[in-house]
Short mmCIF file of C-alpha atoms in Angstrom, two decimals:
data_model
loop_
_atom_site.label_atom_id
_atom_site.label_comp_id
_atom_site.label_asym_id
_atom_site.label_seq_id
_atom_site.Cartn_x
_atom_site.Cartn_y
_atom_site.Cartn_z
CA UNK A 11 -208.76 125.69 146.92
CA UNK A 12 -206.24 124.53 144.32
CA UNK A 13 -204.57 127.95 144.11
CA UNK A 14 -204.14 128.10 147.91
CA UNK A 15 -202.45 124.73 147.79
CA UNK A 16 -200.23 125.94 144.93
CA UNK A 17 -199.28 129.06 146.93
CA UNK A 18 -198.42 126.92 149.93
CA UNK A 19 -196.36 124.50 147.81
CA UNK A 20 -194.53 127.25 145.92
CA UNK A 21 -193.35 128.95 149.08
CA UNK A 22 -192.77 125.65 150.89
CA UNK A 23 -190.44 124.54 148.08
CA UNK A 24 -188.65 127.91 148.00
CA UNK A 25 -188.14 127.85 151.77
CA UNK A 26 -187.32 124.15 152.03
CA UNK A 27 -184.80 124.06 149.18
CA UNK A 28 -182.97 127.32 149.87
CA UNK A 29 -179.80 127.78 151.84
CA UNK A 30 -178.66 130.96 153.50
CA UNK A 31 -181.79 132.83 154.53
CA UNK A 32 -183.87 135.52 152.88
CA UNK A 33 -181.83 136.74 149.91
CA UNK A 34 -180.91 133.16 148.95
CA UNK A 35 -184.63 132.36 148.64
CA UNK A 36 -185.25 135.06 146.03
CA UNK A 37 -184.20 132.98 142.99
CA UNK A 38 -186.29 130.03 144.17
CA UNK A 39 -189.33 132.22 144.82
CA UNK A 40 -188.87 133.80 141.39
CA UNK A 41 -188.73 130.38 139.76
CA UNK A 42 -192.03 129.47 141.41
CA UNK A 43 -194.09 132.67 141.14
CA UNK A 44 -192.80 134.05 137.81
CA UNK A 45 -191.71 131.02 135.80
CA UNK A 46 -193.85 128.18 137.09
CA UNK A 47 -197.20 129.77 138.06
CA UNK A 48 -196.95 133.22 136.38
CA UNK A 49 -198.71 134.98 139.25
CA UNK A 50 -196.54 138.04 138.59
CA UNK A 51 -194.34 139.20 135.73
CA UNK A 52 -190.56 139.59 136.03
CA UNK A 53 -190.95 143.36 136.27
CA UNK A 54 -193.61 143.07 138.98
CA UNK A 55 -191.41 140.62 140.88
CA UNK A 56 -188.47 143.04 140.71
CA UNK A 57 -190.69 145.81 142.05
CA UNK A 58 -191.91 143.56 144.87
CA UNK A 59 -188.34 142.65 145.82
CA UNK A 60 -187.44 146.36 145.85
CA UNK A 61 -190.42 147.22 148.06
CA UNK A 62 -189.69 144.26 150.36
CA UNK A 63 -186.10 145.40 150.71
CA UNK A 64 -187.15 148.96 151.55
CA UNK A 65 -189.61 148.00 154.30
CA UNK A 66 -188.71 146.73 157.78
CA UNK A 67 -189.05 143.03 158.72
CA UNK A 68 -187.68 139.92 157.01
CA UNK A 69 -187.55 140.11 153.22
CA UNK A 70 -189.22 136.83 152.30
CA UNK A 71 -192.16 137.23 154.65
CA UNK A 72 -193.07 140.54 152.98
CA UNK A 73 -192.51 139.05 149.53
CA UNK A 74 -194.69 136.04 150.35
CA UNK A 75 -197.41 138.32 151.69
CA UNK A 76 -197.43 140.54 148.59
CA UNK A 77 -197.47 137.63 146.17
CA UNK A 78 -200.02 135.68 148.20
CA UNK A 79 -202.31 138.71 148.31
CA UNK A 80 -201.85 139.35 144.60
CA UNK A 81 -202.63 135.75 143.69
CA UNK A 82 -205.48 135.01 146.11
CA UNK A 83 -206.21 137.82 148.58
CA UNK A 84 -205.88 137.52 152.35
CA UNK A 85 -206.22 133.74 152.41
CA UNK A 86 -203.44 133.66 149.82
CA UNK A 87 -201.27 135.60 152.26
CA UNK A 88 -201.94 132.96 154.93
CA UNK A 89 -201.15 130.08 152.55
CA UNK A 90 -197.90 131.67 151.35
CA UNK A 91 -196.74 132.59 154.85
CA UNK A 92 -197.41 129.09 156.19
CA UNK A 93 -195.42 127.74 153.25
CA UNK A 94 -192.49 130.00 154.14
CA UNK A 95 -192.49 129.31 157.88
CA UNK A 96 -193.44 125.64 158.10
CA UNK A 97 -190.15 124.14 156.81
CA UNK A 98 -187.91 126.20 159.08
CA UNK A 99 -190.18 125.68 162.07
CA UNK A 100 -190.19 121.94 161.51
CA UNK A 101 -186.44 121.88 160.98
CA UNK A 102 -185.76 123.78 164.19
CA UNK A 103 -188.17 121.70 166.25
CA UNK A 104 -187.29 118.29 164.80
CA UNK A 105 -183.63 118.69 163.84
CA UNK A 106 -182.36 121.50 166.09
CA UNK A 107 -180.69 119.21 168.61
CA UNK A 108 -179.13 117.07 165.89
CA UNK A 109 -177.79 120.10 164.03
CA UNK A 110 -176.31 121.57 167.21
CA UNK A 111 -174.63 118.27 168.05
CA UNK A 112 -172.91 118.13 164.63
CA UNK A 113 -172.30 121.89 164.20
CA UNK A 114 -168.52 121.37 164.47
CA UNK A 115 -168.50 118.35 162.18
CA UNK A 116 -165.91 118.48 159.39
CA UNK A 117 -168.40 116.78 157.05
CA UNK A 118 -171.11 119.37 157.73
CA UNK A 119 -168.64 122.25 157.33
CA UNK A 120 -167.43 120.78 154.03
CA UNK A 121 -171.00 120.47 152.76
CA UNK A 122 -171.79 124.07 153.73
CA UNK A 123 -168.60 125.27 152.03
CA UNK A 124 -169.60 123.44 148.86
CA UNK A 125 -173.06 125.00 148.68
CA UNK A 126 -171.94 128.63 149.09
CA UNK A 127 -170.82 129.18 145.46
CA UNK A 128 -174.16 127.86 144.19
CA UNK A 129 -176.05 130.29 146.41
CA UNK A 130 -173.90 133.16 145.13
CA UNK A 131 -174.55 132.15 141.51
CA UNK A 132 -178.31 132.01 142.16
CA UNK A 133 -178.20 135.49 143.71
CA UNK A 134 -176.18 136.80 140.76
CA UNK A 135 -178.73 135.34 138.36
CA UNK A 136 -181.55 137.24 140.08
CA UNK A 137 -179.44 140.40 140.28
CA UNK A 138 -178.66 140.15 136.56
CA UNK A 139 -182.32 139.73 135.64
CA UNK A 140 -183.40 142.59 137.90
CA UNK A 141 -180.52 144.75 136.68
CA UNK A 142 -181.58 144.41 133.04
CA UNK A 143 -184.94 145.93 134.00
CA UNK A 144 -183.62 148.48 136.53
CA UNK A 145 -180.80 150.13 134.57
CA UNK A 146 -183.00 151.78 131.96
CA UNK A 147 -181.06 155.02 131.45
CA UNK A 148 -177.91 156.90 132.33
CA UNK A 149 -179.32 158.23 135.60
CA UNK A 150 -179.97 154.70 136.86
CA UNK A 151 -176.41 153.67 135.98
CA UNK A 152 -175.12 156.74 137.81
CA UNK A 153 -177.23 156.02 140.92
CA UNK A 154 -176.10 152.38 140.86
CA UNK A 155 -172.44 153.39 140.59
CA UNK A 156 -172.81 155.89 143.45
CA UNK A 157 -174.54 153.27 145.61
CA UNK A 158 -171.79 150.74 144.86
CA UNK A 159 -169.13 153.32 145.70
CA UNK A 160 -170.79 154.14 149.01
CA UNK A 161 -171.16 150.47 149.92
CA UNK A 162 -167.52 149.73 149.10
CA UNK A 163 -165.78 152.88 150.33
CA UNK A 164 -168.08 154.39 152.98
CA UNK A 165 -169.11 151.28 154.94
CA UNK A 166 -170.29 153.21 158.01
CA UNK A 167 -173.32 154.50 156.05
CA UNK A 168 -176.16 152.09 156.68
CA UNK A 169 -177.73 150.59 153.52
CA UNK A 170 -181.15 151.77 154.73
CA UNK A 171 -180.05 155.34 153.97
CA UNK A 172 -179.23 154.26 150.41
CA UNK A 173 -182.66 152.70 150.00
CA UNK A 174 -184.51 155.73 151.36
CA UNK A 175 -182.32 158.15 149.41
CA UNK A 176 -182.82 156.27 146.16
CA UNK A 177 -186.58 156.18 146.74
CA UNK A 178 -186.58 159.98 147.16
CA UNK A 179 -184.48 160.45 144.03
CA UNK A 180 -186.70 158.03 142.11
CA UNK A 181 -189.74 160.04 143.10
CA UNK A 182 -188.08 163.30 142.12
CA UNK A 183 -186.79 162.14 138.73
CA UNK A 184 -189.37 159.54 137.69
CA UNK A 185 -192.73 160.61 139.17
CA UNK A 186 -194.06 161.75 135.79
CA UNK A 187 -193.04 158.49 134.11
CA UNK A 188 -194.96 156.54 136.76
CA UNK A 189 -198.03 158.69 136.14
CA UNK A 190 -197.74 158.19 132.36
CA UNK A 191 -197.47 154.43 132.90
CA UNK A 192 -200.60 154.39 135.12
CA UNK A 193 -202.53 156.46 132.56
CA UNK A 194 -201.44 154.06 129.81
CA UNK A 195 -202.51 151.03 131.88
CA UNK A 196 -205.94 152.62 132.56
CA UNK A 197 -206.46 153.25 128.83
CA UNK A 198 -205.55 149.63 128.10
CA UNK A 199 -208.18 148.43 130.59
CA UNK A 200 -210.83 150.80 129.21
CA UNK A 201 -210.35 149.58 125.63
CA UNK A 202 -210.90 145.94 126.57
#
């Protein structure tokens, strides 16, 4: 029961304390699930973020489901998802009218302007940590540079095509490395 409560609290805190939606929650989720509770490693978290980005539906709901399942099975999924949705649901129900009434407030706009740089820094911190693990060789640097070039100079190409294309290239170039890694992990388990 304690782990379900911890899952709920971890995702409740990440959802409640974030600003800016899904991507802005990633650093807070990472702080909870990697640093605080160690349910997944940094590398596993990076892989989960990549998978969550590649699949349809909101990013954090998929991330919460994967981590909840990994930590505690299907009931873990429920605990994590409730933690993600409860704060926003409560905020909309309880504060929606108040927020709409003050949406044009100079004070509120000033506060939102002040928080934006912090959100960007948090996202950069996660990107830096994931980048250290993702850019393992020259091919990855090349793919990253090509993706950046497409995003900057060919904006009419939807990012989903980049994700699917990079998955196909990853399979083509790295499928044997993934198999070697799985074989190595199986041998590690067998020797224990």
